[in-house]
Short mmCIF file of C-alpha atoms and ligand atoms in Angstrom, two decimals:
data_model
loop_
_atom_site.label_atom_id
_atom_site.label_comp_id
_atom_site.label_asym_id
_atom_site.label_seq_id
_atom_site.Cartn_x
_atom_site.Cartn_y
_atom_site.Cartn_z
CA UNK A 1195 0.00 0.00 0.00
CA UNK A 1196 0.93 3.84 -0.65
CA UNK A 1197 0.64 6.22 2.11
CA UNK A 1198 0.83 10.12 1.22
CA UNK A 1199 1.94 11.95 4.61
CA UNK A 1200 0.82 15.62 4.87
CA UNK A 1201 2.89 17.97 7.22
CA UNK A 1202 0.18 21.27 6.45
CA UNK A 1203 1.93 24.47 8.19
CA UNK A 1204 -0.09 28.22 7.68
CA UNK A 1205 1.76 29.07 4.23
CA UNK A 1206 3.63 25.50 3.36
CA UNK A 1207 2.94 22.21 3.20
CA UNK A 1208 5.33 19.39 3.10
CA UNK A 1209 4.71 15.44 2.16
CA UNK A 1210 5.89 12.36 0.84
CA UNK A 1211 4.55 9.03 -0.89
CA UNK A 1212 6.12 6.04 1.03
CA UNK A 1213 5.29 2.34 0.25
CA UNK A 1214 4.65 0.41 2.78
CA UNK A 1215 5.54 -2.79 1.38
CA UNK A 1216 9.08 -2.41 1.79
CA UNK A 1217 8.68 1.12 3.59
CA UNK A 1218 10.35 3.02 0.86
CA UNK A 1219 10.37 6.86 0.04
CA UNK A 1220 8.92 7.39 -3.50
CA UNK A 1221 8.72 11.14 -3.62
CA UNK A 1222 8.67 13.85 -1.31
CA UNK A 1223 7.75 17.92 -1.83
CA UNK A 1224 7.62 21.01 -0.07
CA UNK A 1225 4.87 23.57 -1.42
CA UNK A 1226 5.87 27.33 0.10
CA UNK A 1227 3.97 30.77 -0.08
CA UNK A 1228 0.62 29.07 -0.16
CA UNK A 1229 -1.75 32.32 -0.41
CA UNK A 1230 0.74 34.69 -0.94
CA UNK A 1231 2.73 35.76 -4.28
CA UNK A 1232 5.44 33.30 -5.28
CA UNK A 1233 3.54 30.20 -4.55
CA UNK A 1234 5.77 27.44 -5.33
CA UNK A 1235 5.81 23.11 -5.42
CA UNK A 1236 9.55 21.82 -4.85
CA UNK A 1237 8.69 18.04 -5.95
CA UNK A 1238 11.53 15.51 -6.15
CA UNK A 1239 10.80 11.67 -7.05
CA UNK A 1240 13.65 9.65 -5.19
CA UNK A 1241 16.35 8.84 -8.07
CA UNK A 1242 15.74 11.82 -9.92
CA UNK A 1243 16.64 16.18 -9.91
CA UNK A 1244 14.00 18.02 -8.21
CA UNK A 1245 11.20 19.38 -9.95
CA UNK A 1246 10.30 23.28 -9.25
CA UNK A 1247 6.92 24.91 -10.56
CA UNK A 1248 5.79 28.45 -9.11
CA UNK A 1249 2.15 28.41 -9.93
CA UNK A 1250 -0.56 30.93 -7.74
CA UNK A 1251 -2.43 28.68 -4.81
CA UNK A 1252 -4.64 30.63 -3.33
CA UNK A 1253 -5.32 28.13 -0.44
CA UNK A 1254 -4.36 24.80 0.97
CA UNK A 1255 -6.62 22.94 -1.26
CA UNK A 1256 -5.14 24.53 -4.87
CA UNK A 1257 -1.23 23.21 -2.77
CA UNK A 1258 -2.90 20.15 -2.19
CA UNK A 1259 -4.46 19.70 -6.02
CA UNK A 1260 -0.87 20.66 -7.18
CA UNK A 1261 1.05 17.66 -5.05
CA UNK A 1262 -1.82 15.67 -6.41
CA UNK A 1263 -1.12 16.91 -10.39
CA UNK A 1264 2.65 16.42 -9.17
CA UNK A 1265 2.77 12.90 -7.88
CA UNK A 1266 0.95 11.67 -11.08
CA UNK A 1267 2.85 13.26 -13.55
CA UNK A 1268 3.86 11.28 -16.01
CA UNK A 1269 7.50 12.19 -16.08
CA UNK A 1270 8.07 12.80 -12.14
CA UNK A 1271 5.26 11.13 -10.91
CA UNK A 1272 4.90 8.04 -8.64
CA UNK A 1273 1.49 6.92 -9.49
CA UNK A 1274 -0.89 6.68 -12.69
CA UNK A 1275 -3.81 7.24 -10.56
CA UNK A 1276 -5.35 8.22 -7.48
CA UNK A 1277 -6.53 4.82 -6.62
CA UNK A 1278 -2.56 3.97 -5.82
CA UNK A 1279 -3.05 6.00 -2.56
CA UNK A 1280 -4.33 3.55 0.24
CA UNK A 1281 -4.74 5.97 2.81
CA UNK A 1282 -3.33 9.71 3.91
CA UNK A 1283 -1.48 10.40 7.09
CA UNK A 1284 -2.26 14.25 8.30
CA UNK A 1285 0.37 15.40 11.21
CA UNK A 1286 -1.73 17.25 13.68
CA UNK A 1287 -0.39 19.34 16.25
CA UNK A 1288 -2.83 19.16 18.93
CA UNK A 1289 -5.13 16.27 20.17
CA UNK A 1290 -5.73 17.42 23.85
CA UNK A 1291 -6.63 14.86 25.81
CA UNK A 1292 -8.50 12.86 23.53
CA UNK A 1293 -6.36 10.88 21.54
CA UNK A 1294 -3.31 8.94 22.72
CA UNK A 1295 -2.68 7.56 20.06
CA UNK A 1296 -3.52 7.95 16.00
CA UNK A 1297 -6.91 8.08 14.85
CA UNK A 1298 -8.69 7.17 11.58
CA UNK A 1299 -10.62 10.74 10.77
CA UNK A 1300 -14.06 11.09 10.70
CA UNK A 1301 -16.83 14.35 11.46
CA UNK A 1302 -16.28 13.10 15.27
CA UNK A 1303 -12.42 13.64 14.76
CA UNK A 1304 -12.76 16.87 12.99
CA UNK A 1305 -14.81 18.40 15.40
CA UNK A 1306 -12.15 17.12 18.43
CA UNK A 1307 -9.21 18.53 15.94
CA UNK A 1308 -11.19 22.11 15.51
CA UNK A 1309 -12.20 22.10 19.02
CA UNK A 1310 -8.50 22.23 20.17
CA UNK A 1311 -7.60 25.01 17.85
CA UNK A 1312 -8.20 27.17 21.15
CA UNK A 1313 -5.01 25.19 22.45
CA UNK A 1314 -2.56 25.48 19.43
CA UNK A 1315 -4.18 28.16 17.72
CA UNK A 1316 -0.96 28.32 14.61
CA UNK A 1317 -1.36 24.87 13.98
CA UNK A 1318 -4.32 23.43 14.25
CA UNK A 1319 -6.04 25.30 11.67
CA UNK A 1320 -3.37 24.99 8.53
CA UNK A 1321 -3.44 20.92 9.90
CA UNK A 1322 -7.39 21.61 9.40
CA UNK A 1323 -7.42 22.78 6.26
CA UNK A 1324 -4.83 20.44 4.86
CA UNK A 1325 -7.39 17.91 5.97
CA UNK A 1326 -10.31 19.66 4.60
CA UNK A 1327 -8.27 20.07 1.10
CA UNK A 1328 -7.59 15.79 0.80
CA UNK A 1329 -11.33 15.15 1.49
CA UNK A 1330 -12.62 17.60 -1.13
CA UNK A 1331 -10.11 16.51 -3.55
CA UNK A 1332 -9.81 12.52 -2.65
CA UNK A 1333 -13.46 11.96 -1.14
CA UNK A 1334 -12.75 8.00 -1.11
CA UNK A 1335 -9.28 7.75 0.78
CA UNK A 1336 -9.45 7.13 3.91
CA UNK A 1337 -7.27 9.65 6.43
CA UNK A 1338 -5.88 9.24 9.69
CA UNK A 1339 -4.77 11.97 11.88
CA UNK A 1340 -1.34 11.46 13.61
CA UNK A 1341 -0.88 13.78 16.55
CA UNK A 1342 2.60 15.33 18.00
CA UNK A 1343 0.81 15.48 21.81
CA UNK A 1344 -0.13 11.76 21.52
CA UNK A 1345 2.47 9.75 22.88
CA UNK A 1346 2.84 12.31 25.79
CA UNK A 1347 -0.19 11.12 26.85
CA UNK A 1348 0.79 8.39 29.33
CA UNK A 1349 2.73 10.84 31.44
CA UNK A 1350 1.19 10.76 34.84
CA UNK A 1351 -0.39 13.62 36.58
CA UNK A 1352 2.40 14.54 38.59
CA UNK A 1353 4.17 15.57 35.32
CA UNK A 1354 1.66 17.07 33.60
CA UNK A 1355 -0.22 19.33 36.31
CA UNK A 1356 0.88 23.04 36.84
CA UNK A 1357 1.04 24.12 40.39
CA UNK A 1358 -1.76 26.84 39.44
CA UNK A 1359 -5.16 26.92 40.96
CA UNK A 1360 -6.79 23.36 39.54
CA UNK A 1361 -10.33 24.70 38.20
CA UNK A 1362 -7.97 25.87 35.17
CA UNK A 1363 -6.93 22.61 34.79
CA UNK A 1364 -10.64 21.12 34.84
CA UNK A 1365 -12.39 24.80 33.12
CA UNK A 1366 -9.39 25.54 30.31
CA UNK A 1367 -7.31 22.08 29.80
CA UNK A 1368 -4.15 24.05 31.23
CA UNK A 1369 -2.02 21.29 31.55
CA UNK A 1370 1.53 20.02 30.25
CA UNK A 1371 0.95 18.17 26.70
CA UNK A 1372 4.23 17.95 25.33
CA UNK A 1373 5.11 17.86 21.37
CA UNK A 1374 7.69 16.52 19.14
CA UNK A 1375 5.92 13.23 20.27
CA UNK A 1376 5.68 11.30 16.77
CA UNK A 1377 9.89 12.35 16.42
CA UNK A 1378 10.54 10.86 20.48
CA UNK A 1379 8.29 7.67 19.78
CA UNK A 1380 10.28 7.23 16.72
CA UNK A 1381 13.41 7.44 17.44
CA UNK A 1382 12.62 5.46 20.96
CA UNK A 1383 11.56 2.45 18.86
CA UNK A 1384 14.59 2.57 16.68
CA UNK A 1385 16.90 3.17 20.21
CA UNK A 1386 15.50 -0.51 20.95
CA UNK A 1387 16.05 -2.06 18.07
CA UNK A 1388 19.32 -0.56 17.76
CA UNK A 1389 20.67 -2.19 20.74
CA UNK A 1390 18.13 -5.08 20.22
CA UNK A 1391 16.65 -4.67 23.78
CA UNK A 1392 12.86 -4.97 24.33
CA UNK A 1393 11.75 -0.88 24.46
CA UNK A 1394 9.29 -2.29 27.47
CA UNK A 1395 12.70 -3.01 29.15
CA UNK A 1396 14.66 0.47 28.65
CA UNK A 1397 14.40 3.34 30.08
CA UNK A 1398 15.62 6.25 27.72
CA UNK A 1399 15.96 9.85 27.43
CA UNK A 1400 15.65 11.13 24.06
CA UNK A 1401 16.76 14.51 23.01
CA UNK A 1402 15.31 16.11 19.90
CA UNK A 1403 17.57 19.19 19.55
CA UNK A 1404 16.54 21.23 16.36
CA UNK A 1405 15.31 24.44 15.88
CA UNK A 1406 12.48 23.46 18.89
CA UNK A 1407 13.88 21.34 20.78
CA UNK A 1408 12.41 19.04 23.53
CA UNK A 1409 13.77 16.15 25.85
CA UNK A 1410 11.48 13.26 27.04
CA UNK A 1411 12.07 10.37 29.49
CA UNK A 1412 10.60 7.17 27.99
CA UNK A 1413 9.98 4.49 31.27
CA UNK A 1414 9.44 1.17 29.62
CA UNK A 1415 7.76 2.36 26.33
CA UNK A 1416 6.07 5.04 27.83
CA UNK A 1417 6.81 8.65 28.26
CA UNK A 1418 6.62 9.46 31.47
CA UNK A 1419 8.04 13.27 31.20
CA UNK A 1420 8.91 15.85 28.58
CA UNK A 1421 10.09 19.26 28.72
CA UNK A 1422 7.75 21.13 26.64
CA UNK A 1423 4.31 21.82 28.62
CA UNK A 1424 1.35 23.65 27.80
CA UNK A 1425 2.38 25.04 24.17
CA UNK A 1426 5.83 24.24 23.06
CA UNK A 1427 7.77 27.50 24.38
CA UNK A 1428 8.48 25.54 27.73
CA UNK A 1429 11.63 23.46 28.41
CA UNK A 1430 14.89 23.62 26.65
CA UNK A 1431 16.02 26.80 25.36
CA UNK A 1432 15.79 27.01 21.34
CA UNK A 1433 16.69 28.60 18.54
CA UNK A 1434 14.50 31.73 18.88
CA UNK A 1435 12.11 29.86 22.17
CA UNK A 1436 13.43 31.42 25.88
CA UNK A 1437 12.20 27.98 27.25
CA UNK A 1438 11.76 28.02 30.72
CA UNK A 1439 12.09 31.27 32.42
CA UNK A 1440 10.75 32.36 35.70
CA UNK A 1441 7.20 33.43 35.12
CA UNK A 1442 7.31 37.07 36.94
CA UNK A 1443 9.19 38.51 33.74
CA UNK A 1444 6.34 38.65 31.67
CA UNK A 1445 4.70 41.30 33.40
CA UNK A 1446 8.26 42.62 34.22
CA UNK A 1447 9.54 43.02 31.03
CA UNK A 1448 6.28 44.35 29.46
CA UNK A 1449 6.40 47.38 31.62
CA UNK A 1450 10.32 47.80 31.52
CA UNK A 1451 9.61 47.77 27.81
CA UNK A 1452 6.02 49.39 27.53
CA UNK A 1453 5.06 46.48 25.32
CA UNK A 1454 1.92 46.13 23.46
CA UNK A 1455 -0.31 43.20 23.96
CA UNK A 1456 0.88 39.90 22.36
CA UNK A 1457 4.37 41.69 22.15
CA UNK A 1458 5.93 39.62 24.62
CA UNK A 1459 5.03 36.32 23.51
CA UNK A 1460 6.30 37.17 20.56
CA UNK A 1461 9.51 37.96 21.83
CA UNK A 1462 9.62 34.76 24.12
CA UNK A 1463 8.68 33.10 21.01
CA UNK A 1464 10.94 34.76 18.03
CA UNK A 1465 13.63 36.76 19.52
CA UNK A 1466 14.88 34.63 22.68
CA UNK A 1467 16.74 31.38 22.88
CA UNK A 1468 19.84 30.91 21.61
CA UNK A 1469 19.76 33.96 19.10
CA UNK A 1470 18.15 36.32 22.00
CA UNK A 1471 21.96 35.34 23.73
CA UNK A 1472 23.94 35.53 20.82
CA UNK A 1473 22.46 37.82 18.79
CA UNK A 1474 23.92 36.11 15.83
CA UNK A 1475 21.46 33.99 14.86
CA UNK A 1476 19.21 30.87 15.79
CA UNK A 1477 21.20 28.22 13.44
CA UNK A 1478 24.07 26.32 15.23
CA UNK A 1479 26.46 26.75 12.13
CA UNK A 1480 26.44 30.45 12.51
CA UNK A 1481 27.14 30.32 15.92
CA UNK A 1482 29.73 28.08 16.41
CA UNK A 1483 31.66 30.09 13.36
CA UNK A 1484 30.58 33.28 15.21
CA UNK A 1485 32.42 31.16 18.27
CA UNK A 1486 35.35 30.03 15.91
CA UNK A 1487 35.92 34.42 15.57
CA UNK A 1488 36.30 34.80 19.26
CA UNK A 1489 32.31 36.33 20.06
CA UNK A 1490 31.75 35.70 23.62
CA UNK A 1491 28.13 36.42 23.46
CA UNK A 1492 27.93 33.20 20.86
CA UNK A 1493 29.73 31.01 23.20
CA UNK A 1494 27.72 31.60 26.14
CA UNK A 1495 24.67 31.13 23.70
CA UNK A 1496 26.04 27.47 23.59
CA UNK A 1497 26.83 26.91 27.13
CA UNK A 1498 23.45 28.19 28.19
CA UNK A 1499 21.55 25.46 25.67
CA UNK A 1500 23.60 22.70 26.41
CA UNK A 1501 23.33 23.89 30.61
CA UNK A 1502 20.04 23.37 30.20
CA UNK A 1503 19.70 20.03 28.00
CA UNK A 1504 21.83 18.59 31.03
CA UNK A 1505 19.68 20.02 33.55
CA UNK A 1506 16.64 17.98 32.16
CA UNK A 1507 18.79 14.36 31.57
CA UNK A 1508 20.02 15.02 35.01
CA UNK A 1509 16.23 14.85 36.45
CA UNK A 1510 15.22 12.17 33.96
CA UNK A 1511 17.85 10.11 35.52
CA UNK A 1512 16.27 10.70 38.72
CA UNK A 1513 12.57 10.23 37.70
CA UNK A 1514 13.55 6.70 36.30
CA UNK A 1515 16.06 6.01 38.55
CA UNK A 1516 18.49 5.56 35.99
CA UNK A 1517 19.09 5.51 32.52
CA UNK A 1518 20.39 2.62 29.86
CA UNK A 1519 20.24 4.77 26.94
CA UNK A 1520 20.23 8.50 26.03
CA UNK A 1521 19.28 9.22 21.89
CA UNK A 1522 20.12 12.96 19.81
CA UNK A 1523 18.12 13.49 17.04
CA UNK A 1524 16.71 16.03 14.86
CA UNK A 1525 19.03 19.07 12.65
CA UNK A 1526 21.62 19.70 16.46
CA UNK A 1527 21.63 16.58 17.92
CA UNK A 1528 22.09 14.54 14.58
CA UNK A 1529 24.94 16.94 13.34
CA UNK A 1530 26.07 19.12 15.63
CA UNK A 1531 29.54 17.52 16.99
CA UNK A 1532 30.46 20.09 19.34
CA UNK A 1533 26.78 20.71 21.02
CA UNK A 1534 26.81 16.48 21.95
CA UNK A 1535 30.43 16.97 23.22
CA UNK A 1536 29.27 19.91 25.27
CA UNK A 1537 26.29 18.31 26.66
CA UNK A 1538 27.74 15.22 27.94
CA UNK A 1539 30.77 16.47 29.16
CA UNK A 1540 32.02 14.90 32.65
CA UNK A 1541 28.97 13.21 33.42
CA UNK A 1542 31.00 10.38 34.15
CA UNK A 1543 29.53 9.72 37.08
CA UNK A 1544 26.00 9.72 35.89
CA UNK A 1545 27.71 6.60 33.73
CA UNK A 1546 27.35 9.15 30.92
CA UNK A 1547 30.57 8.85 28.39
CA UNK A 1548 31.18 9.74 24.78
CA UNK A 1549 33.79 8.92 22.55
CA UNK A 1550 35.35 11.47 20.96
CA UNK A 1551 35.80 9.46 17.47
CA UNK A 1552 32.94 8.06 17.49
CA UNK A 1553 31.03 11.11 17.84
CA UNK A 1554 33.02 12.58 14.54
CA UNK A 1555 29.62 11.73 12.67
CA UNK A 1556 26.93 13.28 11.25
CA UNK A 1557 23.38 12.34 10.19
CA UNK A 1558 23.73 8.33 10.62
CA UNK A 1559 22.57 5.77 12.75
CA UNK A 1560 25.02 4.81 15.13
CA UNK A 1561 26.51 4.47 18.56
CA UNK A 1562 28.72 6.85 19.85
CA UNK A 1563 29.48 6.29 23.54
CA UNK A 1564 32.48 4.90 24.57
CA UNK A 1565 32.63 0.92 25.19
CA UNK A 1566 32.65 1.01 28.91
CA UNK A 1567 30.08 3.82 29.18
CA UNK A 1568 27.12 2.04 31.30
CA UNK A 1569 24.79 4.44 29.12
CA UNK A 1570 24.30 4.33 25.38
CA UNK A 1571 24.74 7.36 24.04
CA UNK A 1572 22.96 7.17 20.27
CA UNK A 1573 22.75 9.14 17.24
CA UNK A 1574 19.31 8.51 15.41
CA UNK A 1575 18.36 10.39 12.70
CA UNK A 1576 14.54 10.93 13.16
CA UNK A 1577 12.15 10.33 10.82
CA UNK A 1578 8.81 11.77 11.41
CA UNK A 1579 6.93 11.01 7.60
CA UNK A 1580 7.60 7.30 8.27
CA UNK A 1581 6.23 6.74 11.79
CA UNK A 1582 3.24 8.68 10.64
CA UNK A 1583 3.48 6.45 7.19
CA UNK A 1584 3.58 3.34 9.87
CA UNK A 1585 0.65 4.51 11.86
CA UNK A 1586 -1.15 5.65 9.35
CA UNK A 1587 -0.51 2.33 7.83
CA UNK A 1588 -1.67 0.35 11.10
CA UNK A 1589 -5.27 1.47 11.41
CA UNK A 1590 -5.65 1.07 7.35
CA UNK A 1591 -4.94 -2.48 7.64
CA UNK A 1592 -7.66 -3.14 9.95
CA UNK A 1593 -10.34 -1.69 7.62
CA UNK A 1594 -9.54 -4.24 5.46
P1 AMP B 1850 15.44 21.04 12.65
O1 AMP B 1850 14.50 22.00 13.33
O2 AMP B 1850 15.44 19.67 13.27
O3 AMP B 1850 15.31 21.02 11.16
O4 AMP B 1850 16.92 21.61 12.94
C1 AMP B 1850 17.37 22.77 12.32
C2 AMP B 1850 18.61 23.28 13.04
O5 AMP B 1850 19.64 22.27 13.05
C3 AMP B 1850 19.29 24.45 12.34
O6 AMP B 1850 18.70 25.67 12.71
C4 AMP B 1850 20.71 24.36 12.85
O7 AMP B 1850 20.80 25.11 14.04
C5 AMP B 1850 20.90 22.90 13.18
N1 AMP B 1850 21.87 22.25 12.29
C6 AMP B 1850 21.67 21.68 11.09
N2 AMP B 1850 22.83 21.22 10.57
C7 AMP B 1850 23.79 21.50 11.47
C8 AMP B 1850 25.23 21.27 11.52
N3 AMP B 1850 25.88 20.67 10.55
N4 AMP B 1850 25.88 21.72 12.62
C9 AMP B 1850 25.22 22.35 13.61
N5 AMP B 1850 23.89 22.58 13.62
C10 AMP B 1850 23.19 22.17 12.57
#
């Protein structure tokens, strides 16, 4: 069977035909500047030079009839029909409390998926209408939605609740939720196979450092914790995300700075993290060559992320009491040398231990602690389209 994965963001939209038979990529795309001038598909059929037509899309459903015209081209296409496409996997930002795992979409569904709009009000909507778009253009596939809060899900209360008065828990869901959560399940499963342990017997902490970045302690196959709460701002610092800072600067800084309203989210948001420090940029590479020409500012950036990526493995070890295994993934932690070196630094003692050859790697599956480390240290390339092509995949078969 052929899956087509949707990733819908508010002005781009990126997917990817897999086959499930044998899990292979077939094509994947990127459509940009949806409703604005310059709209433009980026298509590229595996094997072959990508394919680049700008075109106007006035909405999500003209990007979504253009991957459709795309992917059965004749020349760059994957399919000579529609009827190819077994199902479509939608990534969906937001499933509250309701789902905890993937869920074949129906009116029930939508209505769930809308109603928590009020919770990730940038992303549930373009995930909406990327949904919306597939139905009115492939009314007989069936769709399953494939949520990022999901596999938080199973952490337990005591990691989830805010110390904050609990009617807003039970009146406005304000809770922790966590994201990232089809990248941590991913990359969990492939930690176990990796060092072909049951994941039900492992208790992991994986790290997925990229422009957001988020840690999460997996007990057993289930996360139990994860660093990002209520929207994804909380937790690690980032590449423009302040991450956690103490709450009384909100109000502080909006009257040091006579901010407008919404101004100072947006600059917790957009202008903190590790470009707020440096003032270089958000991107690693920029730093560590700002670094490389002495800036001081751009080193402490680095010191200050990898402080506080520490700060969370170091209480993940507690929570579990212990660790066997500790995963980096996504654009920092797959290729960023010097950041994994920084972060696990003399944590000997924690049974924490790198070595420094092996860790001379980018972007590959591998194993990079040293031999007598008594935790794993791994480097796992995540791959988000694939568990969402797997789950996706899953609840098709049962239909059958
Ligand atoms: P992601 O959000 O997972 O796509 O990660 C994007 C981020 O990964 C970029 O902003 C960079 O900071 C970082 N990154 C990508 N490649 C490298 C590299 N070779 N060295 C350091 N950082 C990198």
């Amino acid at each position: 069977m052929k899956i087509l994965v949707i990733n819908c963001g508010s002005s781009s939209l990126k997917y990817q035909i897999l086959d499930m038979t044998n899990e292979t990529l077939l094509c994947k795309g990127l459509v940009e500047k949806i409703g604005i001038d310059g709209s433009v598909i980026n298509h590229t059929k595996i094997g072959q030079d990508k394919f680049v037509l700008e075109t106007p899309m006035k909405d999500h459903k003209d990007a979504i009839a253009q991957v459709l015209a795309a992917i059965q081209d004749p020349d760059h296409g994957v399919v000579t029909s529609m009827s190819e496409i077994g199902a479509v996997g939608h990534r969906v930002v937001h499933g509250g409390e309701h789902y905890a795992d993937s869920v074949l979409i129906d009116d029930e569904v939508m209505k769930v998926i809308e109603e928590c709009s009020d919770l990730a009000p940038l992303h549930n909507p373009p995930n909406i209408a990327g949904i919306e778009a597939c139905k009115a253009l492939m009314p007989d596939t069936p769709m399953v939605a494939v949520f990022d809060t999901a596999f938080h899900q199973t952490m337990p209360p005591e990691s989830y609740i805010y110390a904050l008065p609990y009617e807003y828990y039970t009146k406005y869901g304000i809770r922790r939720y966590g994201f990232h959560g089809t990248s941590h399940k991913y990359v969990a499963r492939r930690a176990a196979e990796m060092l072909n342990v049951s994941l039900e017997d492992l208790k992991l902490i994986t790290c997925h450092l990229g422009n957001g970045a988020s840690v999460s302690a997996i007990k057993h196959g289930k996360c139990i914790d994860t660093s990002m709460g209520f929207t994804p701002l909380e937790g690690l610092v980032m590449g423009t995300r302040s991450g956690d800072i103490d709450p009384a600067l909100v109000t502080y800084i909006r009257e040091k700075e006579n901010l407008a309203p919404g101004k100072a989210n947006e600059i917790l948001n957009k202008k903190s993290g590790v470009l707020g420090i440096s003032g270089v940029s958000s991107d690693f590479r920029d730093i560590e060559a700002a670094v490389e020409e002495g800036n001081e500012r751009a080193a402490l950036a680095l010191k200050v992320f990898a402080h506080k990526v520490r700060f969370y493995i170091g209480a993940y070890i507690a929570e579990m009491n212990g660790c066997d295994a500790i995963v980096f993934t996504a654009g920092v932690g797959e290729n960023d040398i010097t950041m994994r070196e920084l972060i696990c630094h003399d944590l000997g003692n924690l049974g924490i231990k790198i070595d420094p050859l092996k860790n001379k790697i980018r972007g590959k599956e591998t194993i990079i602690s040293a031999d007598d480390a008594k935790v794993k240290a791994l480097l796992i390339p995540t791959n988000e389209e694939l568990m969402i092509a797997r789950d996706t995949f899953q609840i098709i078969k049962k239909l059958k």
